[in-house]
Coordinates of C-alpha atoms in Angstrom, one line a residue:
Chain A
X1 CA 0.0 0.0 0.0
X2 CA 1.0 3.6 -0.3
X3 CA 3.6 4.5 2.2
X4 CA 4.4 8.1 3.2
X5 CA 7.6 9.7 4.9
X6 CA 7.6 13.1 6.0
X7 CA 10.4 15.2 7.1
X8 CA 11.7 17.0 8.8
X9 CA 9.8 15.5 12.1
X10 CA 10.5 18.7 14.0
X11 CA 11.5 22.3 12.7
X12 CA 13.0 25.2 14.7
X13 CA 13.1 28.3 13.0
X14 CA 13.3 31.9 13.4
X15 CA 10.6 34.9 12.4
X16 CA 11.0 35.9 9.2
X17 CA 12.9 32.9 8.3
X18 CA 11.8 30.3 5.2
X19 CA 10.6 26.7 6.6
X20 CA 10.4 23.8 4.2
X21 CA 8.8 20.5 4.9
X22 CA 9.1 17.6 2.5
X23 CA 6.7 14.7 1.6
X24 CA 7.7 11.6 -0.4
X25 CA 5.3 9.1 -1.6
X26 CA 5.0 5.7 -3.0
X27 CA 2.0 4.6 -5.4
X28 CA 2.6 6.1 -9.1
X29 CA -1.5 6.1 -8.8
X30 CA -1.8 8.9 -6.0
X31 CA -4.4 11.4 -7.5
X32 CA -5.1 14.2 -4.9
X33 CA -2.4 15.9 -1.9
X34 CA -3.3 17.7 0.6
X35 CA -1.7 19.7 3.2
X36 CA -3.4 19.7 7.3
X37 CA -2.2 22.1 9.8
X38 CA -2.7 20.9 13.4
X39 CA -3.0 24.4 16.5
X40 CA -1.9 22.7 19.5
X41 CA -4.9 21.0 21.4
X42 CA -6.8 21.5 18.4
X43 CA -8.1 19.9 15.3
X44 CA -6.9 19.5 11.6
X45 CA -7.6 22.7 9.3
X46 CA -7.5 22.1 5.9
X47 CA -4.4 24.6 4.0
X48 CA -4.2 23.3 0.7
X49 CA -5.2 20.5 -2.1
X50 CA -3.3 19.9 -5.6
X51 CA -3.4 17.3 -8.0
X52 CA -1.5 18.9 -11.5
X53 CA 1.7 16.8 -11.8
X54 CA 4.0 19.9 -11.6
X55 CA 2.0 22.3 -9.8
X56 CA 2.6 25.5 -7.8
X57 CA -0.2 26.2 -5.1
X58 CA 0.5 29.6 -3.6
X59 CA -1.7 30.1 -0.3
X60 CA -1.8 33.0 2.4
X61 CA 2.1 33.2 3.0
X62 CA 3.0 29.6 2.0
X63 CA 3.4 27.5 -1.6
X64 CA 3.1 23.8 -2.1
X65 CA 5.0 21.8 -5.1
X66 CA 4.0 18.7 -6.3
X67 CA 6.4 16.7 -8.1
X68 CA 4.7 13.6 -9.3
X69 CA 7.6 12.5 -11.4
X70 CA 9.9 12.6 -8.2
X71 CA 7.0 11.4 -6.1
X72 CA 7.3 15.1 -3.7
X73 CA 5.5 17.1 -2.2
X74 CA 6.7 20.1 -0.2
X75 CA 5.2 22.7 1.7
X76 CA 7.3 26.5 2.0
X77 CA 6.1 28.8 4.3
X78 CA 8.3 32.1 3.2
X79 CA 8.7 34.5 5.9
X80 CA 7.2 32.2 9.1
X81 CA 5.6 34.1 12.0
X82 CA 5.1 32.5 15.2
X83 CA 1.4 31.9 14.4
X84 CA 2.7 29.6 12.0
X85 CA 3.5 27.4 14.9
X86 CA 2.0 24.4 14.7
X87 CA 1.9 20.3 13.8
X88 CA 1.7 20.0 9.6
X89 CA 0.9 16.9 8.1
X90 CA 0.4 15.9 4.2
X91 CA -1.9 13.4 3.1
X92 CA -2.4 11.2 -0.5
X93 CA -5.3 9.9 -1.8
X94 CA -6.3 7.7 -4.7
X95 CA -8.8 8.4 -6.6
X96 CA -11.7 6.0 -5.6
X97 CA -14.5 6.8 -3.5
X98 CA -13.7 5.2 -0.6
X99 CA -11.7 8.4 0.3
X100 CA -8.5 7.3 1.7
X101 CA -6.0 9.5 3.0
X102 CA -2.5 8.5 3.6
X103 CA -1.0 10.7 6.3
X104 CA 2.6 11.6 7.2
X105 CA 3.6 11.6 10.6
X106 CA 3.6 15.2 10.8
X107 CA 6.3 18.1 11.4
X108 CA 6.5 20.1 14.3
X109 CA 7.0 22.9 13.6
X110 CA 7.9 26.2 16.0
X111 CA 8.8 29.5 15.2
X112 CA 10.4 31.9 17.8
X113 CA 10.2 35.8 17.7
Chain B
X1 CA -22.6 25.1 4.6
X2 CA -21.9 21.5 6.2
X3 CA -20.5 21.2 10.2
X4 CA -19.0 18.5 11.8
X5 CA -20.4 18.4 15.5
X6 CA -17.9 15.6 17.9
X7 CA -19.8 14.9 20.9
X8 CA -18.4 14.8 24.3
X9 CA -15.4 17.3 24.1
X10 CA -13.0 15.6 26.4
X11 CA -13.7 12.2 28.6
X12 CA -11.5 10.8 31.8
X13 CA -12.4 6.9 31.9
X14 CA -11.7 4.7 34.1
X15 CA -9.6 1.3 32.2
X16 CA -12.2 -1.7 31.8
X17 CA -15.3 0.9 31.6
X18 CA -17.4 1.4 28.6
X19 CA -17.0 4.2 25.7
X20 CA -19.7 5.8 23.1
X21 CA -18.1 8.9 21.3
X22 CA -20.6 10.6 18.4
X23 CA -20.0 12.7 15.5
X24 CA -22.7 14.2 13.6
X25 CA -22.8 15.8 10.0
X26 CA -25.4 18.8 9.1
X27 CA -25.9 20.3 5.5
X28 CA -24.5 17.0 3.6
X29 CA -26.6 14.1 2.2
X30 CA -24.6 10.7 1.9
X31 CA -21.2 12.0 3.1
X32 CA -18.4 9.1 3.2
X33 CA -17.6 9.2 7.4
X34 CA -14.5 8.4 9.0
X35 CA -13.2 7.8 12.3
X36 CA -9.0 8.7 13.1
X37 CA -7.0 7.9 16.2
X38 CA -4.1 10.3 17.4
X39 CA -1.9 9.2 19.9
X40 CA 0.2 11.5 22.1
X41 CA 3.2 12.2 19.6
X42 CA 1.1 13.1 16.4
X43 CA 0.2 9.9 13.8
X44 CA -2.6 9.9 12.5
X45 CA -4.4 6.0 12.1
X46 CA -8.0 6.0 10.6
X47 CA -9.6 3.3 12.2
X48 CA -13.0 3.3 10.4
X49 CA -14.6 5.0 7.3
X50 CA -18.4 4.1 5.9
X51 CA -19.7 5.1 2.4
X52 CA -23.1 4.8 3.4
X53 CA -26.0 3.8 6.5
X54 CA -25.6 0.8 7.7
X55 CA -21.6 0.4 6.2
X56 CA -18.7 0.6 8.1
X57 CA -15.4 -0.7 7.0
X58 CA -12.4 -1.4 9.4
X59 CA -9.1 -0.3 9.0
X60 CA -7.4 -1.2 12.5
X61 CA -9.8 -2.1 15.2
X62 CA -7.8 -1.6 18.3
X63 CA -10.6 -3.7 19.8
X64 CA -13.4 -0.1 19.1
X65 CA -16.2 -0.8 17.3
X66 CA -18.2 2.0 15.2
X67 CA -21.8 2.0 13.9
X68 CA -23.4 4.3 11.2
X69 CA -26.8 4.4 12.5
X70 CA -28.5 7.2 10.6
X71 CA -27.1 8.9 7.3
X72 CA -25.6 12.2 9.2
X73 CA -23.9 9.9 12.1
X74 CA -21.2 8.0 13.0
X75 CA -20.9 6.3 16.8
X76 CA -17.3 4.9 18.1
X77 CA -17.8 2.6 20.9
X78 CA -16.1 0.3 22.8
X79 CA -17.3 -2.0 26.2
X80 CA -13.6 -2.2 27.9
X81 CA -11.3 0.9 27.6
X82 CA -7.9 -0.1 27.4
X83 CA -5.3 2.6 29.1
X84 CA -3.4 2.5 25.0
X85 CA -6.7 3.8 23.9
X86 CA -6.5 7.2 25.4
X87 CA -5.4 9.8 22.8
X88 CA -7.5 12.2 20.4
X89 CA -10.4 10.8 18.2
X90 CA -11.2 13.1 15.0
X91 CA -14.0 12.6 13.0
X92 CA -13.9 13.1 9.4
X93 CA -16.2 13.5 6.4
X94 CA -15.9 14.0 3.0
X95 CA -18.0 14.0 -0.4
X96 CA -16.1 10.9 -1.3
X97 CA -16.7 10.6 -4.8
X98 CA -13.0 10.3 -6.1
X99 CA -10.7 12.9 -6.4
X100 CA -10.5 16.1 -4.7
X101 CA -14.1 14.9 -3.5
X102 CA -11.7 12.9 -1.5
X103 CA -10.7 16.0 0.9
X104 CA -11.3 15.3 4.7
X105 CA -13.0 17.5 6.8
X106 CA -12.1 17.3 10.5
X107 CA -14.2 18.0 13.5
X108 CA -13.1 19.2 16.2
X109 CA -12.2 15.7 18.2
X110 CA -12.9 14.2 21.5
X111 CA -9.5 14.0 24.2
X112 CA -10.0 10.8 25.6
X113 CA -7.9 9.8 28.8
X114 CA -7.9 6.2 30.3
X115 CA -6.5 6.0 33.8

């Protein structure tokens, strides 16, 4: 079955700084990736979905690239604040209904003022 | 707009004693329902997902149980709590039609602690 590794686990980094976290995948077949952001205590908030096979996904202070011929998926966030602080996790599905996600095991990831 | 209600918030249990945790969905006919598992730590393990009333499909049981009694709800239920189940229970939905009707909706999860 699909298998997912996600890294880095945890990520220290510094206001204004760049933090990149880095998906790999298995299955050729994976359709849809998505991108979760955790709050502490709290539940999983939807960021971001592609699917293109090169693909460029700007959101609010952050871009996704999928690279389906690598099998990567990466998530920027360009100049972190400490709001950014939080547990992110990708995910892959296929594309039948049953609506499978594969998740990474997440990345910590803090940002100090 | 749909909403995903978890029902209770948080729950202390005693180990051996009997579990029902709820999730309900408004504003979505048919929705594909799930049922995740997050230990202390952060992974993610969907136990249970059901495509329709009366469905559900297991995906690791961790001796939990969970009905789809009425279109809009899913029930996660156990009668012996075991201390490894405490942890945080999400329930998901989504439109589950392939594709990026795969996307997974989260409520707001239940904190469960077994002592």
């Amino acid at each position: 079955g699909e298998q997912v590794e996600q890294r880095p686990p945890h990520l220290s980094v510094r206001e204004g700084d760049s933090a990149v976290i880095t998906c790999t995948y298995t299955d050729p077949n994976s359709y849809y990736f998505f991108w979760y952001k955790q709050e502490p205590g709290a539940s999983l908030q939807l960021l971001m979905k592609v699917f293109s096979s090169t693909e460029i996904n700007e959101g609010q202070g952050f871009t996704v690239l999928l690279n389906k011929k690598d099998k990567r998926l990466s998530l920027n966030l360009t100049a972190a604040h400490p709001g950014d602080s939080a547990a992110y996790f990708c995910a892959v599905s296929d594309n039948t209904n049953t609506g499978k996600l594969t998740f990474g095991d997440g990345t910590v990831l803090t940002v100090k003022p | 707009a749909q909403t995903i209600h978890q029902w209770p918030v948080a729950e202390i249990k005693a180990v051996g004693s009997p579990l029902s945790l709820g999730c309900t969905i408004k504003g979505k006919s048919s929705p594909n329902l799930y049922w995740y598992w997050q230990a202390t730590g952060g992974t993610l393990q969907q136990l249970f997902y059901s495509i329709t009333v009366g469905q559900v499909e297991s995906v690791v049981q961790l001796n939990l149980s969970a009905s789809r009694p009425k279109d809009d709800q899913f029930i996660l239920s156990t009668e012996k709590l075991l201390l490894s189940h405490s942890g945080f229970y999400l329930c998901a939905w989504s439109r589950g039609t392939g594709g990026s009707q795969n996307t997974l909706y989260f409520g707001a999860g239940t904190r469960l602690s077994v002592l």
